[in-house]
CSV table of C-alpha atoms in Angstrom, one decimal:
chain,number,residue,atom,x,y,z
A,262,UNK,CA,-35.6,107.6,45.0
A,263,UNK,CA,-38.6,105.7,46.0
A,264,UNK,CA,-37.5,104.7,49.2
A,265,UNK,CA,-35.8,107.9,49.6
A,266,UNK,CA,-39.4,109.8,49.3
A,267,UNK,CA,-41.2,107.3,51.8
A,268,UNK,CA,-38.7,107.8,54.4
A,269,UNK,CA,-39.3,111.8,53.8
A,270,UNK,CA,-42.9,110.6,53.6
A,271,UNK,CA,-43.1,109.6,57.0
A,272,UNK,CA,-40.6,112.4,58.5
A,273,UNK,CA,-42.6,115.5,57.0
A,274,UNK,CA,-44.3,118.0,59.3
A,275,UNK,CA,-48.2,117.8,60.3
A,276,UNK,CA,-49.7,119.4,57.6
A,277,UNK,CA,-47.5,118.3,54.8
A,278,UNK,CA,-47.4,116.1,51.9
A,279,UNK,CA,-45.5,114.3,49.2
A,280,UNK,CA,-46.8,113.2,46.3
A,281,UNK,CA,-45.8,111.3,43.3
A,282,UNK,CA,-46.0,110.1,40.2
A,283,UNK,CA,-44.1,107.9,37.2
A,284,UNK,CA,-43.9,107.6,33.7
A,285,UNK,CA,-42.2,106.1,30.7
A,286,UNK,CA,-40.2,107.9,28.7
A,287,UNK,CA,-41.2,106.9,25.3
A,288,UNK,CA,-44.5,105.8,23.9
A,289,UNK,CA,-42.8,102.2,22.5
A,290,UNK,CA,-42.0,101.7,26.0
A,291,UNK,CA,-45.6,102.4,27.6
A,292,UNK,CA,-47.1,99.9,25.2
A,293,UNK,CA,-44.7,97.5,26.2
A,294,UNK,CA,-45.6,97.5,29.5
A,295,UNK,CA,-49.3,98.1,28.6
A,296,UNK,CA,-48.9,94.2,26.7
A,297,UNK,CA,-46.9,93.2,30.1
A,298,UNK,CA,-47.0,94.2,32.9
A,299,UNK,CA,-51.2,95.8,32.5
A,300,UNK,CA,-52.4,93.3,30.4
A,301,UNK,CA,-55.2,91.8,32.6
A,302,UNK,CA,-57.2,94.5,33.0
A,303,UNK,CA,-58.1,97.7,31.3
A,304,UNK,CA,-55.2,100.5,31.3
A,305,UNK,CA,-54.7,103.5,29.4
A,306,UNK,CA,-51.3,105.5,28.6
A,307,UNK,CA,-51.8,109.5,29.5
A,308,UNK,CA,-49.0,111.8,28.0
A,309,UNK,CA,-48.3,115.7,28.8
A,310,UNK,CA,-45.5,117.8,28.2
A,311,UNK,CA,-42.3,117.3,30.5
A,312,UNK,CA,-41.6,121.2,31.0
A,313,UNK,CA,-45.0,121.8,32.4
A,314,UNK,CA,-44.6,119.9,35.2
A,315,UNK,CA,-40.9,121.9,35.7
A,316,UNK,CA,-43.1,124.7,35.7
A,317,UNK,CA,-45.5,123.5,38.3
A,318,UNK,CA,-42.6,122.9,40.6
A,319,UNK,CA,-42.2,119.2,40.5
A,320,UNK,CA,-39.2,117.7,41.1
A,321,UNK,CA,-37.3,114.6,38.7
A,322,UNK,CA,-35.2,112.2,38.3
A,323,UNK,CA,-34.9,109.0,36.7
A,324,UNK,CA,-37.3,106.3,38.5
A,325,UNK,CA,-35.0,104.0,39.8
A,326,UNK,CA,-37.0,100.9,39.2
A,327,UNK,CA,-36.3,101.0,35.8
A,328,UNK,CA,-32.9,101.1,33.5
A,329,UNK,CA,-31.9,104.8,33.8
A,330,UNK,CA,-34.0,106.3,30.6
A,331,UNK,CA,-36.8,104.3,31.1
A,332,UNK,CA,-38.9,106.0,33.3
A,333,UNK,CA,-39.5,109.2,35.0
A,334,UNK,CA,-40.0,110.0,38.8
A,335,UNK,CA,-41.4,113.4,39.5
A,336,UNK,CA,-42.6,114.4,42.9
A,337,UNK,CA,-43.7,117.1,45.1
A,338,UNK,CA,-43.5,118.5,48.8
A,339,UNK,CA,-46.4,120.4,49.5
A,340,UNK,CA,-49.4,121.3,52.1
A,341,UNK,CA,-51.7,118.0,52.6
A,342,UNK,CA,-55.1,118.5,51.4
A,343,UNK,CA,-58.2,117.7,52.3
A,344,UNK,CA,-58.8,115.3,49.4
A,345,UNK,CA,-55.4,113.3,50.0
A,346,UNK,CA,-54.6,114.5,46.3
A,347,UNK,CA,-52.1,117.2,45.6
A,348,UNK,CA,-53.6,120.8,45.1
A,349,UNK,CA,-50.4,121.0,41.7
A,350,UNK,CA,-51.1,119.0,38.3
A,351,UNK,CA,-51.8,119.8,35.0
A,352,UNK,CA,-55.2,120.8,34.2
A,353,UNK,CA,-56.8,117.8,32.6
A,354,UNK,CA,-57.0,119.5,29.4
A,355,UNK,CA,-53.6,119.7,29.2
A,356,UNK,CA,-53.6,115.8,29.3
A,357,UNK,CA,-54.2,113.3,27.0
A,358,UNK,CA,-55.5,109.6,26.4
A,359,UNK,CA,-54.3,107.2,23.9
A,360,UNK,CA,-57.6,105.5,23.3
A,361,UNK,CA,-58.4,103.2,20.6
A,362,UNK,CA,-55.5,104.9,18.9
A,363,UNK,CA,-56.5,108.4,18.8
A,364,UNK,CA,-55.0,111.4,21.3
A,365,UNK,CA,-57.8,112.4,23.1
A,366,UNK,CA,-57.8,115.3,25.8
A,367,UNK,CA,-58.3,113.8,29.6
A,368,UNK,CA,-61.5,116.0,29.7
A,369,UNK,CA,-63.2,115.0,26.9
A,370,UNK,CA,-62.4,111.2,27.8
A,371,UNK,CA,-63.7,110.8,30.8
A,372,UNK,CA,-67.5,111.6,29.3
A,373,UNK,CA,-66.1,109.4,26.5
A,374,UNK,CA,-65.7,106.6,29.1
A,375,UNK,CA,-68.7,106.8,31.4
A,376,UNK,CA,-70.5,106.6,28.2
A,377,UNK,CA,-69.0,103.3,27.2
A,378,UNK,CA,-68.7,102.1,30.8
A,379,UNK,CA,-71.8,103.2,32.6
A,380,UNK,CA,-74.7,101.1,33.4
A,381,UNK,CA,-78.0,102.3,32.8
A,382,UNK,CA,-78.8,104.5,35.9
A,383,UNK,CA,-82.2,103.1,37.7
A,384,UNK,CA,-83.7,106.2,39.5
A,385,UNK,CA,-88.0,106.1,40.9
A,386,UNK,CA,-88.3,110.5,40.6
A,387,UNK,CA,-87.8,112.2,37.7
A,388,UNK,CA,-85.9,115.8,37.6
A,389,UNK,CA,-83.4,117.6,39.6
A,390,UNK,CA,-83.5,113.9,41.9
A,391,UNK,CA,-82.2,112.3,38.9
A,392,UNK,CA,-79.1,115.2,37.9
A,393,UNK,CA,-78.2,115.0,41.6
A,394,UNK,CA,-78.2,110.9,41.1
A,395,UNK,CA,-76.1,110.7,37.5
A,396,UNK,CA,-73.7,113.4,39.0
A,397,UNK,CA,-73.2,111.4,42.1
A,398,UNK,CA,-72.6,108.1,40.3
A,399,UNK,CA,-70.5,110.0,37.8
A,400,UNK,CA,-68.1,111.4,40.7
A,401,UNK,CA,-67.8,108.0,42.2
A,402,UNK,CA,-67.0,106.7,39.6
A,403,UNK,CA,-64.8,109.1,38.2
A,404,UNK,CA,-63.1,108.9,41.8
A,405,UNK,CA,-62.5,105.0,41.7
A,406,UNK,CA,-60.7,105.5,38.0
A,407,UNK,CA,-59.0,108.8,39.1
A,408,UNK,CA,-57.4,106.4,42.1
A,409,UNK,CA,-56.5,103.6,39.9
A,410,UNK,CA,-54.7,106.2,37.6
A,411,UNK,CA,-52.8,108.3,40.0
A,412,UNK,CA,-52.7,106.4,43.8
A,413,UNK,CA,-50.0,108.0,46.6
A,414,UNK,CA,-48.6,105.3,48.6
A,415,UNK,CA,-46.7,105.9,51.6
């Protein structure tokens, strides 16, 4: 079906968009891959439940990639955005991290993570200067790691 989706990819209407997205279907078989295929640099498994994405009006099938039951494909056809990211997902509150072996919701992680990730920030004035600084660095970073976890490809 991925080649199936680029070829719609590149036939939709100005204005449109597909987006995608895979994942294993058992947790054995993310940690697999995490020890195989991710191992050289720092991954994280994210889990959600199936039905809500149904509900949100994603489409699935088994990602052909992999053995049928292996993985699933889901993807969307809707209006592009401004953002390049699709306007549908689950909230991130609805998400969650395995992270050093706990469930943790995708909202509280990310704080988790700039925490144990983020350099000390290096900023001359003092006050609403230095918010507007953290917050900045905080998006950008949180928009490198948001592309790493969930990059469209034509």
């Amino acid at each position: 079906m991925h080649k199936q989706l680029r070829v719609m990819h590149e036939s939709l209407p100005e204005g449109s968009a597909l987006y995608r997205f895979c994942f294993y279907d058992t947790l054995n078989k993310a940690k697999l891959s995490m020890q195989s295929d991710f191992e050289s640099w720092e991954s994280y498994i994210l889990r959600f439940k199936k039905e809500q994405i149904h509900e949100l009006g994603f489409n699935w099938q088994w990602d052909e990639g992999f053995k049928q039951g292996e993985a699933h494909l889901f993807w969307i056809n809707e209006d592009e955005t401004k953002t390049r990211w699709s306007d549908t997902g689950v909230p991130f509150e609805d998400v969650e991290v395995l992270d050093q072996g706990e469930w943790v919701s995708l909202d509280l992680f990310f704080p988790q993570l700039l925490q144990r990730l983020n350099p000390p920030l290096i900023i001359e004035n003092e006050g609403a200067e230095q918010e507007n600084a953290e917050e900045k660095y905080e998006l950008g970073f949180f928009r490198i790691l948001v592309r790493k976890l969930f990059k469209r490809g034509r």
